[in-house]
């Protein structure tokens, strides 16, 4: 099913008067509204191909209806999301879950929906049916050179698929680590990982980046070989300019000050980008902004300030992607909510009076500094985000339109009620 422009325009028409009123109310109090709107229009968030099917936990999975059965259908779903919100103009593929058999056709299909391909993701955390050697005891850090070689070759193969699709980054997340003390020599594991990554790095085209993701635990529960931002930063520094550290919000121990991590990585030119999600306890992969929207805002505040300090383009300077698991919600609805939450946090950060904040910091005026941040955070920026969407040709109310058009029922009719999603 495709959402046509007239569907969007018709529904927008009915909401226009109220929207105008709400927008003007917020706009009135702002000095930089046009710049904010332009920045919001330019800001897009990548949808990962594995987020379009229903996720699950290790206890099971309750499949939803009308899930995409192929790469083509995943692209169609991202196309749908983008048509509604005009803020999701790219897709990130996971190999081998989404092997593009015919790159030219896949590329043409994506551009039909106004999409391009963001980072390609390798997968050495699962054994594939036709795989010769097992990753049970690791991949790039494995003690057996042959296993490491297999994992290296897989990553190089992923780069090749990415080149055909005009991707510009390889995203590497390893589950490598140990479950019990004594299982691994930690220095040895790190050195082998570095050596393997170096070989993959050599295969990167000049205009590519390697994004090194970290995670403190799971599926290994004693140590993870790339366990935190320090370890990822160490690897990406030793590798070279094309390697950077990827921050997945769920990949931190409780209480970690993520905004501080982000500020420093950005300062060093080592922030690859984000995997957005939210969590209450661990790597919960809940909808971004659903648990701790204030933290999300504080992260964006550091990003906006730090990117401006470095003269970076907000939209293209780093990678923006969702990485969540939609276990009980309709994945498309959840992704629409996610994109909205990210854009709200970004808009709030754009409203922070940076000059006044700097002044308050200079004066050690702690109270005023908090007032400035919370003044921006407590502004209802939803009409600004909606205005940007309207100007970009999207729906004033994407979620409401998705429901009104009965998109999911249509997808169920097309694809069936029970489908086996590829991925986790
Ligand atoms: C991991 C990590 C990776 C993602 C996999 C599916 O926890 O977040 O980014 O590729 O899950
Ligand atoms: Mn991730
Ligand atoms: Mn994760």
mmCIF file with all atom_site columns, C-alpha atoms in Angstrom, residues 142 225 235 363:
data_model
loop_
_atom_site.group_PDB
_atom_site.id
_atom_site.type_symbol
_atom_site.label_atom_id
_atom_site.label_alt_id
_atom_site.label_comp_id
_atom_site.label_asym_id
_atom_site.label_entity_id
_atom_site.label_seq_id
_atom_site.pdbx_PDB_ins_code
_atom_site.Cartn_x
_atom_site.Cartn_y
_atom_site.Cartn_z
_atom_site.occupancy
_atom_site.B_iso_or_equiv
_atom_site.pdbx_formal_charge
_atom_site.auth_seq_id
_atom_site.auth_comp_id
_atom_site.auth_asym_id
_atom_site.auth_atom_id
_atom_site.pdbx_PDB_model_num
ATOM 1 C CA . UNK A 1 142 ? 38.171 -15.484 18.520 1.00 0.00 ? 142 UNK A CA 1
ATOM 2 C CA . UNK A 1 225 ? 35.255 -7.038  24.270 1.00 0.00 ? 225 UNK A CA 1
ATOM 3 C CA . UNK A 1 235 ? 39.909 1.127   18.905 1.00 0.00 ? 235 UNK A CA 1
ATOM 4 C CA . UNK A 1 363 ? 28.855 33.614  36.481 1.00 0.00 ? 363 UNK A CA 1
#
